[in-house]
PDB file of C-alpha atoms and ligand atoms in Angstrom:
ATOM      1  CA  UNK A   1      -0.036  -0.027  -0.008  1.00 98.00           C
ATOM      2  CA  UNK A   2       1.332   3.474  -0.790  1.00 98.00           C
ATOM      3  CA  UNK A   3      -0.014   6.853  -1.670  1.00 98.00           C
ATOM      4  CA  UNK A   4       1.870   9.645  -3.566  1.00 98.00           C
ATOM      5  CA  UNK A   5       0.762  13.137  -3.813  1.00 98.00           C
ATOM      6  CA  UNK A   6       1.985  16.520  -5.229  1.00 97.00           C
ATOM      7  CA  UNK A   7       1.012  20.093  -4.732  1.00 95.00           C
ATOM      8  CA  UNK A   8       2.023  21.430  -8.109  1.00 93.00           C
ATOM      9  CA  UNK A   9       5.197  21.875 -10.356  1.00 92.00           C
ATOM     10  CA  UNK A  10       6.870  25.109 -10.957  1.00 88.00           C
ATOM     11  CA  UNK A  11       9.826  27.378 -10.564  1.00 86.00           C
ATOM     12  CA  UNK A  12       8.992  28.898  -7.252  1.00 85.00           C
ATOM     13  CA  UNK A  13      10.308  27.099  -3.992  1.00 89.00           C
ATOM     14  CA  UNK A  14       7.135  25.865  -2.244  1.00 90.00           C
ATOM     15  CA  UNK A  15       6.575  27.278   1.225  1.00 91.00           C
ATOM     16  CA  UNK A  16       7.019  25.152   4.330  1.00 94.00           C
ATOM     17  CA  UNK A  17       3.401  25.661   5.357  1.00 95.00           C
ATOM     18  CA  UNK A  18       2.291  24.200   2.022  1.00 94.00           C
ATOM     19  CA  UNK A  19       4.518  21.188   2.571  1.00 96.00           C
ATOM     20  CA  UNK A  20       3.083  20.693   5.906  1.00 97.00           C
ATOM     21  CA  UNK A  21      -0.373  20.589   4.416  1.00 97.00           C
ATOM     22  CA  UNK A  22       0.692  18.192   1.839  1.00 97.00           C
ATOM     23  CA  UNK A  23       2.173  15.954   4.553  1.00 98.00           C
ATOM     24  CA  UNK A  24      -1.240  16.042   6.549  1.00 98.00           C
ATOM     25  CA  UNK A  25      -3.242  15.200   3.369  1.00 98.00           C
ATOM     26  CA  UNK A  26      -0.853  12.172   2.664  1.00 98.00           C
ATOM     27  CA  UNK A  27      -1.297  10.954   6.242  1.00 98.00           C
ATOM     28  CA  UNK A  28      -5.037  11.226   5.850  1.00 98.00           C
ATOM     29  CA  UNK A  29      -4.952   9.275   2.592  1.00 98.00           C
ATOM     30  CA  UNK A  30      -2.660   6.588   4.013  1.00 98.00           C
ATOM     31  CA  UNK A  31      -5.000   6.163   7.006  1.00 98.00           C
ATOM     32  CA  UNK A  32      -7.804   5.274   4.718  1.00 98.00           C
ATOM     33  CA  UNK A  33      -5.481   2.564   2.989  1.00 98.00           C
ATOM     34  CA  UNK A  34      -4.402   1.141   6.309  1.00 98.00           C
ATOM     35  CA  UNK A  35      -7.952   0.839   7.521  1.00 98.00           C
ATOM     36  CA  UNK A  36      -8.654  -1.379   4.389  1.00 98.00           C
ATOM     37  CA  UNK A  37     -10.109   1.659   2.359  1.00 98.00           C
ATOM     38  CA  UNK A  38      -9.947   1.792  -1.354  1.00 98.00           C
ATOM     39  CA  UNK A  39      -7.207   3.679  -3.550  1.00 98.00           C
ATOM     40  CA  UNK A  40      -9.970   5.907  -4.919  1.00 98.00           C
ATOM     41  CA  UNK A  41     -11.244   6.923  -1.426  1.00 98.00           C
ATOM     42  CA  UNK A  42      -7.522   7.666  -0.341  1.00 98.00           C
ATOM     43  CA  UNK A  43      -6.844   9.627  -3.534  1.00 98.00           C
ATOM     44  CA  UNK A  44     -10.036  11.678  -3.116  1.00 98.00           C
ATOM     45  CA  UNK A  45      -9.552  12.435   0.521  1.00 98.00           C
ATOM     46  CA  UNK A  46      -5.923  13.416   0.091  1.00 98.00           C
ATOM     47  CA  UNK A  47      -6.862  15.918  -2.721  1.00 98.00           C
ATOM     48  CA  UNK A  48      -9.969  17.135  -0.783  1.00 98.00           C
ATOM     49  CA  UNK A  49      -7.658  18.290   2.143  1.00 98.00           C
ATOM     50  CA  UNK A  50      -5.498  20.255  -0.228  1.00 97.00           C
ATOM     51  CA  UNK A  51      -8.418  21.896  -1.877  1.00 97.00           C
ATOM     52  CA  UNK A  52      -9.905  22.987   1.467  1.00 97.00           C
ATOM     53  CA  UNK A  53      -6.604  24.442   2.547  1.00 95.00           C
ATOM     54  CA  UNK A  54      -6.664  27.305   0.141  1.00 93.00           C
ATOM     55  CA  UNK A  55      -2.834  27.095  -0.190  1.00 92.00           C
ATOM     56  CA  UNK A  56      -2.751  25.226  -3.454  1.00 93.00           C
ATOM     57  CA  UNK A  57      -4.133  26.241  -6.897  1.00 93.00           C
ATOM     58  CA  UNK A  58      -7.160  24.077  -6.394  1.00 95.00           C
ATOM     59  CA  UNK A  59     -10.519  24.265  -4.519  1.00 95.00           C
ATOM     60  CA  UNK A  60     -10.503  27.241  -2.100  1.00 93.00           C
ATOM     61  CA  UNK A  61      -7.102  28.448  -3.530  1.00 91.00           C
ATOM     62  CA  UNK A  62      -7.806  28.161  -7.193  1.00 91.00           C
ATOM     63  CA  UNK A  63      -6.793  30.751  -9.630  1.00 89.00           C
ATOM     64  CA  UNK A  64      -9.228  33.274 -10.975  1.00 90.00           C
ATOM     65  CA  UNK A  65      -9.995  33.434 -14.746  1.00 90.00           C
ATOM     66  CA  UNK A  66      -9.550  36.800 -16.414  1.00 89.00           C
ATOM     67  CA  UNK A  67     -13.052  37.676 -15.691  1.00 92.00           C
ATOM     68  CA  UNK A  68     -12.565  37.267 -11.961  1.00 92.00           C
ATOM     69  CA  UNK A  69     -14.438  33.971 -11.658  1.00 93.00           C
ATOM     70  CA  UNK A  70     -12.935  30.755 -10.174  1.00 94.00           C
ATOM     71  CA  UNK A  71     -13.730  27.904 -12.573  1.00 96.00           C
ATOM     72  CA  UNK A  72     -12.408  24.748 -11.248  1.00 97.00           C
ATOM     73  CA  UNK A  73     -11.455  21.331 -12.836  1.00 98.00           C
ATOM     74  CA  UNK A  74     -10.902  17.952 -11.229  1.00 98.00           C
ATOM     75  CA  UNK A  75     -10.964  14.273 -12.141  1.00 98.00           C
ATOM     76  CA  UNK A  76     -10.802  10.784 -10.523  1.00 98.00           C
ATOM     77  CA  UNK A  77     -10.133   7.418 -12.129  1.00 98.00           C
ATOM     78  CA  UNK A  78     -10.364   3.931 -10.661  1.00 98.00           C
ATOM     79  CA  UNK A  79      -7.858   1.375 -12.156  1.00 98.00           C
ATOM     80  CA  UNK A  80     -10.006  -1.598 -11.368  1.00 98.00           C
ATOM     81  CA  UNK A  81     -13.008  -0.753 -13.542  1.00 98.00           C
ATOM     82  CA  UNK A  82     -11.526   2.074 -15.606  1.00 98.00           C
ATOM     83  CA  UNK A  83     -14.489   4.072 -14.268  1.00 98.00           C
ATOM     84  CA  UNK A  84     -13.789   7.765 -14.124  1.00 98.00           C
ATOM     85  CA  UNK A  85     -15.557  11.168 -13.278  1.00 98.00           C
ATOM     86  CA  UNK A  86     -14.557  14.604 -14.354  1.00 98.00           C
ATOM     87  CA  UNK A  87     -15.815  18.266 -13.764  1.00 98.00           C
ATOM     88  CA  UNK A  88     -14.880  21.159 -15.888  1.00 98.00           C
ATOM     89  CA  UNK A  89     -15.352  24.861 -15.248  1.00 98.00           C
ATOM     90  CA  UNK A  90     -17.152  24.181 -11.737  1.00 98.00           C
ATOM     91  CA  UNK A  91     -18.176  27.359  -9.973  1.00 97.00           C
ATOM     92  CA  UNK A  92     -19.112  27.904  -6.341  1.00 97.00           C
ATOM     93  CA  UNK A  93     -18.247  24.499  -5.051  1.00 98.00           C
ATOM     94  CA  UNK A  94     -15.484  23.865  -2.489  1.00 97.00           C
ATOM     95  CA  UNK A  95     -14.500  20.400  -3.561  1.00 98.00           C
ATOM     96  CA  UNK A  96     -14.349  19.756  -7.094  1.00 98.00           C
ATOM     97  CA  UNK A  97     -12.809  16.392  -6.423  1.00 98.00           C
ATOM     98  CA  UNK A  98     -15.892  15.264  -4.481  1.00 98.00           C
ATOM     99  CA  UNK A  99     -18.039  16.364  -7.306  1.00 98.00           C
ATOM    100  CA  UNK A 100     -15.907  14.236  -9.625  1.00 98.00           C
ATOM    101  CA  UNK A 101     -16.486  11.288  -7.452  1.00 98.00           C
ATOM    102  CA  UNK A 102     -20.329  11.967  -7.667  1.00 98.00           C
ATOM    103  CA  UNK A 103     -20.016  12.077 -11.576  1.00 98.00           C
ATOM    104  CA  UNK A 104     -18.491   8.473 -11.315  1.00 98.00           C
ATOM    105  CA  UNK A 105     -21.808   7.236  -9.977  1.00 97.00           C
ATOM    106  CA  UNK A 106     -23.622   8.581 -13.067  1.00 98.00           C
ATOM    107  CA  UNK A 107     -23.752   6.962 -16.615  1.00 97.00           C
ATOM    108  CA  UNK A 108     -21.769  10.064 -17.837  1.00 98.00           C
ATOM    109  CA  UNK A 109     -18.078  10.681 -17.309  1.00 98.00           C
ATOM    110  CA  UNK A 110     -17.641  14.376 -17.633  1.00 98.00           C
ATOM    111  CA  UNK A 111     -19.980  17.198 -16.504  1.00 98.00           C
ATOM    112  CA  UNK A 112     -19.362  20.925 -17.057  1.00 98.00           C
ATOM    113  CA  UNK A 113     -20.106  24.187 -15.373  1.00 96.00           C
ATOM    114  CA  UNK A 114     -23.761  24.405 -14.492  1.00 97.00           C
ATOM    115  CA  UNK A 115     -24.500  20.674 -14.615  1.00 98.00           C
ATOM    116  CA  UNK A 116     -21.610  19.909 -12.393  1.00 98.00           C
ATOM    117  CA  UNK A 117     -22.760  22.486  -9.935  1.00 98.00           C
ATOM    118  CA  UNK A 118     -26.220  21.071  -9.858  1.00 98.00           C
ATOM    119  CA  UNK A 119     -24.807  17.664  -9.204  1.00 98.00           C
ATOM    120  CA  UNK A 120     -22.704  18.977  -6.377  1.00 98.00           C
ATOM    121  CA  UNK A 121     -25.564  20.862  -4.802  1.00 98.00           C
ATOM    122  CA  UNK A 122     -27.695  17.688  -5.126  1.00 98.00           C
ATOM    123  CA  UNK A 123     -25.027  15.697  -3.287  1.00 97.00           C
ATOM    124  CA  UNK A 124     -25.033  18.575  -0.567  1.00 98.00           C
ATOM    125  CA  UNK A 125     -21.320  19.372  -1.136  1.00 98.00           C
ATOM    126  CA  UNK A 126     -20.063  22.605   0.524  1.00 97.00           C
ATOM    127  CA  UNK A 127     -20.258  25.849  -1.332  1.00 97.00           C
ATOM    128  CA  UNK A 128     -17.244  27.942  -2.138  1.00 95.00           C
ATOM    129  CA  UNK A 129     -17.180  31.634  -1.082  1.00 90.00           C
ATOM    130  CA  UNK A 130     -16.750  34.186  -4.039  1.00 91.00           C
ATOM    131  CA  UNK A 131     -13.207  35.489  -4.474  1.00 90.00           C
ATOM    132  CA  UNK A 132     -12.223  38.037  -1.771  1.00 89.00           C
ATOM    133  CA  UNK A 133     -11.195  41.691  -2.457  1.00 91.00           C
ATOM    134  CA  UNK A 134      -7.598  40.994  -2.199  1.00 87.00           C
ATOM    135  CA  UNK A 135      -7.769  38.272  -5.009  1.00 86.00           C
ATOM    136  CA  UNK A 136      -9.858  40.400  -7.154  1.00 90.00           C
ATOM    137  CA  UNK A 137      -7.528  43.473  -6.631  1.00 90.00           C
ATOM    138  CA  UNK A 138      -4.460  41.283  -7.478  1.00 84.00           C
ATOM    139  CA  UNK A 139      -6.066  40.189 -10.757  1.00 85.00           C
ATOM    140  CA  UNK A 140      -6.861  43.848 -11.662  1.00 87.00           C
ATOM    141  CA  UNK A 141      -3.282  44.885 -10.967  1.00 84.00           C
ATOM    142  CA  UNK A 142      -1.939  42.187 -13.307  1.00 78.00           C
ATOM    143  CA  UNK A 143      -4.493  43.043 -15.887  1.00 79.00           C
ATOM    144  CA  UNK A 144      -3.396  46.734 -15.742  1.00 81.00           C
ATOM    145  CA  UNK A 145       0.229  45.695 -16.055  1.00 75.00           C
ATOM    146  CA  UNK A 146      -0.522  43.999 -19.345  1.00 67.00           C
ATOM    147  CA  UNK A 147       1.123  40.845 -18.501  1.00 65.00           C
ATOM    148  CA  UNK A 148       2.740  38.379 -20.903  1.00 64.00           C
ATOM    149  CA  UNK A 149       0.466  35.398 -20.785  1.00 60.00           C
ATOM    150  CA  UNK A 150       3.286  33.082 -21.944  1.00 59.00           C
ATOM    151  CA  UNK A 151       5.497  34.188 -19.209  1.00 58.00           C
ATOM    152  CA  UNK A 152       2.766  33.475 -16.692  1.00 55.00           C
ATOM    153  CA  UNK A 153       2.356  30.034 -18.109  1.00 55.00           C
ATOM    154  CA  UNK A 154       6.137  29.567 -17.364  1.00 53.00           C
ATOM    155  CA  UNK A 155       6.084  30.658 -13.811  1.00 55.00           C
ATOM    156  CA  UNK A 156       2.870  29.782 -12.120  1.00 53.00           C
ATOM    157  CA  UNK A 157       1.252  26.593 -13.387  1.00 59.00           C
ATOM    158  CA  UNK A 158       0.460  24.206 -10.491  1.00 72.00           C
ATOM    159  CA  UNK A 159      -2.246  21.763  -9.582  1.00 89.00           C
ATOM    160  CA  UNK A 160      -2.702  19.035  -6.961  1.00 97.00           C
ATOM    161  CA  UNK A 161      -2.906  15.322  -7.424  1.00 98.00           C
ATOM    162  CA  UNK A 162      -2.548  11.849  -5.946  1.00 98.00           C
ATOM    163  CA  UNK A 163      -2.178   8.227  -6.924  1.00 98.00           C
ATOM    164  CA  UNK A 164      -2.527   5.252  -4.750  1.00 98.00           C
ATOM    165  CA  UNK A 165      -2.232   1.449  -4.448  1.00 98.00           C
ATOM    166  CA  UNK A 166      -4.620  -0.209  -1.988  1.00 98.00           C
ATOM    167  CA  UNK A 167      -4.467  -3.434  -0.080  1.00 98.00           C
ATOM    168  CA  UNK A 168      -6.457  -5.334  -2.832  1.00 98.00           C
ATOM    169  CA  UNK A 169      -3.835  -4.303  -5.465  1.00 98.00           C
ATOM    170  CA  UNK A 170      -6.162  -1.657  -7.012  1.00 98.00           C
ATOM    171  CA  UNK A 171      -4.695   1.648  -8.224  1.00 98.00           C
ATOM    172  CA  UNK A 172      -6.350   5.095  -8.503  1.00 98.00           C
ATOM    173  CA  UNK A 173      -5.514   8.590  -9.904  1.00 99.00           C
ATOM    174  CA  UNK A 174      -6.843  12.100  -9.247  1.00 98.00           C
ATOM    175  CA  UNK A 175      -6.134  15.749  -9.729  1.00 98.00           C
ATOM    176  CA  UNK A 176      -7.688  19.128  -9.054  1.00 98.00           C
ATOM    177  CA  UNK A 177      -6.790  22.492 -10.340  1.00 96.00           C
ATOM    178  CA  UNK A 178      -7.721  26.191 -10.655  1.00 94.00           C
ATOM    179  CA  UNK A 179      -5.919  26.079 -14.097  1.00 91.00           C
ATOM    180  CA  UNK A 180      -3.305  28.655 -14.967  1.00 85.00           C
ATOM    181  CA  UNK A 181      -3.063  32.228 -13.901  1.00 80.00           C
ATOM    182  CA  UNK A 182      -4.798  34.935 -15.956  1.00 80.00           C
ATOM    183  CA  UNK A 183      -6.336  32.417 -18.282  1.00 85.00           C
ATOM    184  CA  UNK A 184      -9.213  33.313 -20.596  1.00 88.00           C
ATOM    185  CA  UNK A 185     -12.649  32.567 -19.313  1.00 91.00           C
ATOM    186  CA  UNK A 186     -13.547  28.972 -20.437  1.00 92.00           C
ATOM    187  CA  UNK A 187      -9.975  27.813 -20.824  1.00 92.00           C
ATOM    188  CA  UNK A 188      -9.583  24.024 -19.807  1.00 95.00           C
ATOM    189  CA  UNK A 189      -6.249  22.355 -18.974  1.00 95.00           C
ATOM    190  CA  UNK A 190      -5.279  18.805 -18.754  1.00 96.00           C
ATOM    191  CA  UNK A 191      -6.513  18.079 -15.338  1.00 97.00           C
ATOM    192  CA  UNK A 192     -10.105  17.063 -15.933  1.00 98.00           C
ATOM    193  CA  UNK A 193      -9.149  15.254 -19.277  1.00 98.00           C
ATOM    194  CA  UNK A 194      -8.905  11.420 -18.750  1.00 98.00           C
ATOM    195  CA  UNK A 195      -5.775  10.239 -20.406  1.00 98.00           C
ATOM    196  CA  UNK A 196      -4.099  13.667 -20.358  1.00 98.00           C
ATOM    197  CA  UNK A 197      -4.030  14.761 -16.545  1.00 98.00           C
ATOM    198  CA  UNK A 198      -4.793  11.333 -15.024  1.00 98.00           C
ATOM    199  CA  UNK A 199      -4.888   7.781 -15.976  1.00 98.00           C
ATOM    200  CA  UNK A 200      -5.248   4.486 -13.999  1.00 98.00           C
ATOM    201  CA  UNK A 201      -5.393   0.954 -15.070  1.00 98.00           C
ATOM    202  CA  UNK A 202      -4.670  -1.949 -12.620  1.00 98.00           C
ATOM    203  CA  UNK A 203      -2.340  -3.989 -14.828  1.00 97.00           C
ATOM    204  CA  UNK A 204       0.012  -0.897 -15.499  1.00 98.00           C
ATOM    205  CA  UNK A 205      -0.540   1.600 -12.635  1.00 98.00           C
ATOM    206  CA  UNK A 206      -1.659   5.167 -11.993  1.00 98.00           C
ATOM    207  CA  UNK A 207      -0.304   8.476 -13.128  1.00 98.00           C
ATOM    208  CA  UNK A 208      -1.284  12.022 -12.242  1.00 98.00           C
ATOM    209  CA  UNK A 209       0.209  15.053 -14.066  1.00 97.00           C
ATOM    210  CA  UNK A 210       0.867  18.698 -13.269  1.00 95.00           C
ATOM    211  CA  UNK A 211       2.420  21.382 -15.369  1.00 92.00           C
ATOM    212  CA  UNK A 212       1.413  23.357 -18.437  1.00 90.00           C
ATOM    213  CA  UNK A 213      -1.787  21.817 -19.339  1.00 93.00           C
ATOM    214  CA  UNK A 214      -1.651  22.618 -23.086  1.00 92.00           C
ATOM    215  CA  UNK A 215       1.561  20.505 -23.439  1.00 93.00           C
ATOM    216  CA  UNK A 216       0.189  17.658 -21.396  1.00 96.00           C
ATOM    217  CA  UNK A 217      -3.016  17.590 -23.430  1.00 97.00           C
ATOM    218  CA  UNK A 218      -0.945  17.484 -26.791  1.00 97.00           C
ATOM    219  CA  UNK A 219       0.870  14.474 -25.399  1.00 96.00           C
ATOM    220  CA  UNK A 220      -2.179  12.547 -23.662  1.00 98.00           C
ATOM    221  CA  UNK A 221       0.792  12.325 -21.137  1.00 98.00           C
ATOM    222  CA  UNK A 222      -0.850  10.348 -18.365  1.00 98.00           C
ATOM    223  CA  UNK A 223      -2.162   7.587 -20.611  1.00 98.00           C
ATOM    224  CA  UNK A 224       1.145   7.475 -22.416  1.00 98.00           C
ATOM    225  CA  UNK A 225       3.224   7.033 -19.260  1.00 98.00           C
ATOM    226  CA  UNK A 226       0.723   4.458 -18.034  1.00 98.00           C
ATOM    227  CA  UNK A 227       0.985   2.362 -21.054  1.00 98.00           C
ATOM    228  CA  UNK A 228       4.784   2.515 -21.006  1.00 98.00           C
ATOM    229  CA  UNK A 229       4.556   1.312 -17.307  1.00 98.00           C
ATOM    230  CA  UNK A 230       3.384  -2.107 -18.587  1.00 97.00           C
ATOM    231  CA  UNK A 231       6.904  -2.973 -19.617  1.00 96.00           C
ATOM    232  CA  UNK A 232       9.033  -0.421 -17.776  1.00 98.00           C
ATOM    233  CA  UNK A 233       9.641   0.915 -14.349  1.00 98.00           C
ATOM    234  CA  UNK A 234       7.618   4.148 -13.362  1.00 98.00           C
ATOM    235  CA  UNK A 235      10.702   6.143 -13.579  1.00 97.00           C
ATOM    236  CA  UNK A 236      11.848   4.964 -16.929  1.00 98.00           C
ATOM    237  CA  UNK A 237       8.297   5.338 -18.296  1.00 98.00           C
ATOM    238  CA  UNK A 238       8.211   8.801 -17.278  1.00 98.00           C
ATOM    239  CA  UNK A 239      11.520   9.649 -18.432  1.00 97.00           C
ATOM    240  CA  UNK A 240      10.881   8.203 -21.929  1.00 97.00           C
ATOM    241  CA  UNK A 241       7.631  10.223 -22.210  1.00 98.00           C
ATOM    242  CA  UNK A 242       9.383  13.436 -21.018  1.00 97.00           C
ATOM    243  CA  UNK A 243      11.901  13.019 -23.901  1.00 97.00           C
ATOM    244  CA  UNK A 244       8.935  13.445 -26.223  1.00 96.00           C
ATOM    245  CA  UNK A 245       7.612  16.292 -24.008  1.00 96.00           C
ATOM    246  CA  UNK A 246      10.892  18.159 -24.581  1.00 96.00           C
ATOM    247  CA  UNK A 247      10.282  17.961 -28.343  1.00 97.00           C
ATOM    248  CA  UNK A 248       7.314  20.284 -27.913  1.00 95.00           C
ATOM    249  CA  UNK A 249       9.149  22.387 -25.210  1.00 92.00           C
ATOM    250  CA  UNK A 250       6.802  20.982 -22.715  1.00 92.00           C
ATOM    251  CA  UNK A 251       6.917  21.491 -18.887  1.00 90.00           C
ATOM    252  CA  UNK A 252       5.462  18.981 -16.444  1.00 94.00           C
ATOM    253  CA  UNK A 253       5.773  17.006 -13.261  1.00 96.00           C
ATOM    254  CA  UNK A 254       4.287  13.564 -12.727  1.00 97.00           C
ATOM    255  CA  UNK A 255       3.623  11.107  -9.840  1.00 98.00           C
ATOM    256  CA  UNK A 256       2.921   7.393 -10.543  1.00 98.00           C
ATOM    257  CA  UNK A 257       2.640   4.036  -8.882  1.00 98.00           C
ATOM    258  CA  UNK A 258       2.631   0.656 -10.463  1.00 98.00           C
ATOM    259  CA  UNK A 259       0.909  -2.496  -9.202  1.00 98.00           C
ATOM    260  CA  UNK A 260       4.008  -3.529  -7.220  1.00 98.00           C
ATOM    261  CA  UNK A 261       3.981  -0.350  -5.309  1.00 98.00           C
ATOM    262  CA  UNK A 262       7.037   1.170  -7.204  1.00 98.00           C
ATOM    263  CA  UNK A 263       6.703   4.951  -7.591  1.00 98.00           C
ATOM    264  CA  UNK A 264       7.976   7.638  -9.620  1.00 98.00           C
ATOM    265  CA  UNK A 265       7.988  11.483  -8.659  1.00 98.00           C
ATOM    266  CA  UNK A 266       9.736  13.346 -11.522  1.00 97.00           C
ATOM    267  CA  UNK A 267       9.454  16.955 -12.718  1.00 96.00           C
ATOM    268  CA  UNK A 268      11.039  18.982 -15.510  1.00 94.00           C
ATOM    269  CA  UNK A 269      10.671  22.185 -13.323  1.00 92.00           C
ATOM    270  CA  UNK A 270      12.855  23.393 -10.549  1.00 92.00           C
ATOM    271  CA  UNK A 271      10.427  22.240  -7.936  1.00 93.00           C
ATOM    272  CA  UNK A 272       7.486  20.088  -7.276  1.00 95.00           C
ATOM    273  CA  UNK A 273       5.943  19.963  -3.745  1.00 95.00           C
ATOM    274  CA  UNK A 274       5.346  16.214  -3.406  1.00 97.00           C
ATOM    275  CA  UNK A 275       5.756  13.134  -1.385  1.00 98.00           C
ATOM    276  CA  UNK A 276       4.540   9.739  -0.468  1.00 98.00           C
ATOM    277  CA  UNK A 277       3.280   7.656   2.472  1.00 98.00           C
ATOM    278  CA  UNK A 278       3.675   4.139   3.240  1.00 98.00           C
ATOM    279  CA  UNK A 279       4.208   1.660   6.149  1.00 97.00           C
ATOM    280  CA  UNK A 280       7.479   3.426   6.874  1.00 98.00           C
ATOM    281  CA  UNK A 281       6.061   6.749   7.373  1.00 97.00           C
ATOM    282  CA  UNK A 282       5.678   9.972   5.310  1.00 98.00           C
ATOM    283  CA  UNK A 283       8.249  11.878   3.128  1.00 98.00           C
ATOM    284  CA  UNK A 284       7.666  15.215   1.787  1.00 98.00           C
ATOM    285  CA  UNK A 285       9.949  17.478  -0.172  1.00 97.00           C
ATOM    286  CA  UNK A 286       9.970  20.567  -2.434  1.00 95.00           C
ATOM    287  CA  UNK A 287      11.122  18.410  -5.252  1.00 95.00           C
ATOM    288  CA  UNK A 288      12.258  14.883  -5.896  1.00 96.00           C
ATOM    289  CA  UNK A 289      13.971  14.015  -9.218  1.00 91.00           C
ATOM    290  CA  UNK A 290      14.316  16.751 -11.790  1.00 94.00           C
ATOM    291  CA  UNK A 291      14.659  15.573 -15.320  1.00 95.00           C
ATOM    292  CA  UNK A 292      15.559  18.483 -17.482  1.00 89.00           C
ATOM    293  CA  UNK A 293      16.243  18.664 -21.151  1.00 83.00           C
TER     294      UNK A 293
HETATM  295  N1  LIG B 301      -2.080  21.598 -15.270  1.00 95.86           N
HETATM  296  C1  LIG B 301      -3.235  22.378 -14.804  1.00 95.86           C
HETATM  297  C2  LIG B 301      -3.658  23.106 -16.087  1.00 95.86           C
HETATM  298  O1  LIG B 301      -3.012  23.464 -17.017  1.00 95.86           O
HETATM  299  O2  LIG B 301      -4.810  23.626 -16.015  1.00 95.86           O
END
């Protein structure tokens, strides 16, 4: 049994407080596995704690789109059944990852904006307060400055995610994000796209990606790495896919676990708040293995 989580890849060193929250979320996820819970429950809980904290670009801390609205994305996938659930552009709900879980119970796999919100409300999920004055002022300041969007993509992409292997040998993957800073209203990244942001399949493993969503989508990165894991270690699978990512000047970080419990935590960026929990305890760092071009 093992759970791996990340709090976003990027170039800024993650704060200690953020790493502490990541550690707390991993402990909570591992406790679920230890008590015989499923990988999907552990992944959801780990991500929900990060969403609630407001310290990550997800849930309560999610980026605002250029019109000042927080539209959140999240997805979950169960490696046993390939069942999955995803929400895109969810407004006013605190835990997109729990909404993605609710989608898994439907015959559909993806719900957007108003439909996702109605489902969350029917499931009595907690509402999310509107962005505060401080967040709106910061957005206005950046808009006035006339920022270079490409530069922002370089500096500030981040997301949260988790993968787990449970006692019964099942794997699961999940991810949640507020997208990238100063994105156009309606922009969607890799996170809610099954095969791009996440993938899980019991015979190969589970993968969750972070980074510049546009690059990850072009590669269908999570599925590519997952399929490579059928014949390769998680680390080799990730590195081989990153070589392709470099061909499109891509930036990403990934976490993965295979059915034997071997993991990889690899990022092209300077940092990726990340860690894992297993029977020996919890390890959290501001980066693990950097794999640069
Ligand atoms: N990786 C998150 C996003 O691009 O939206």
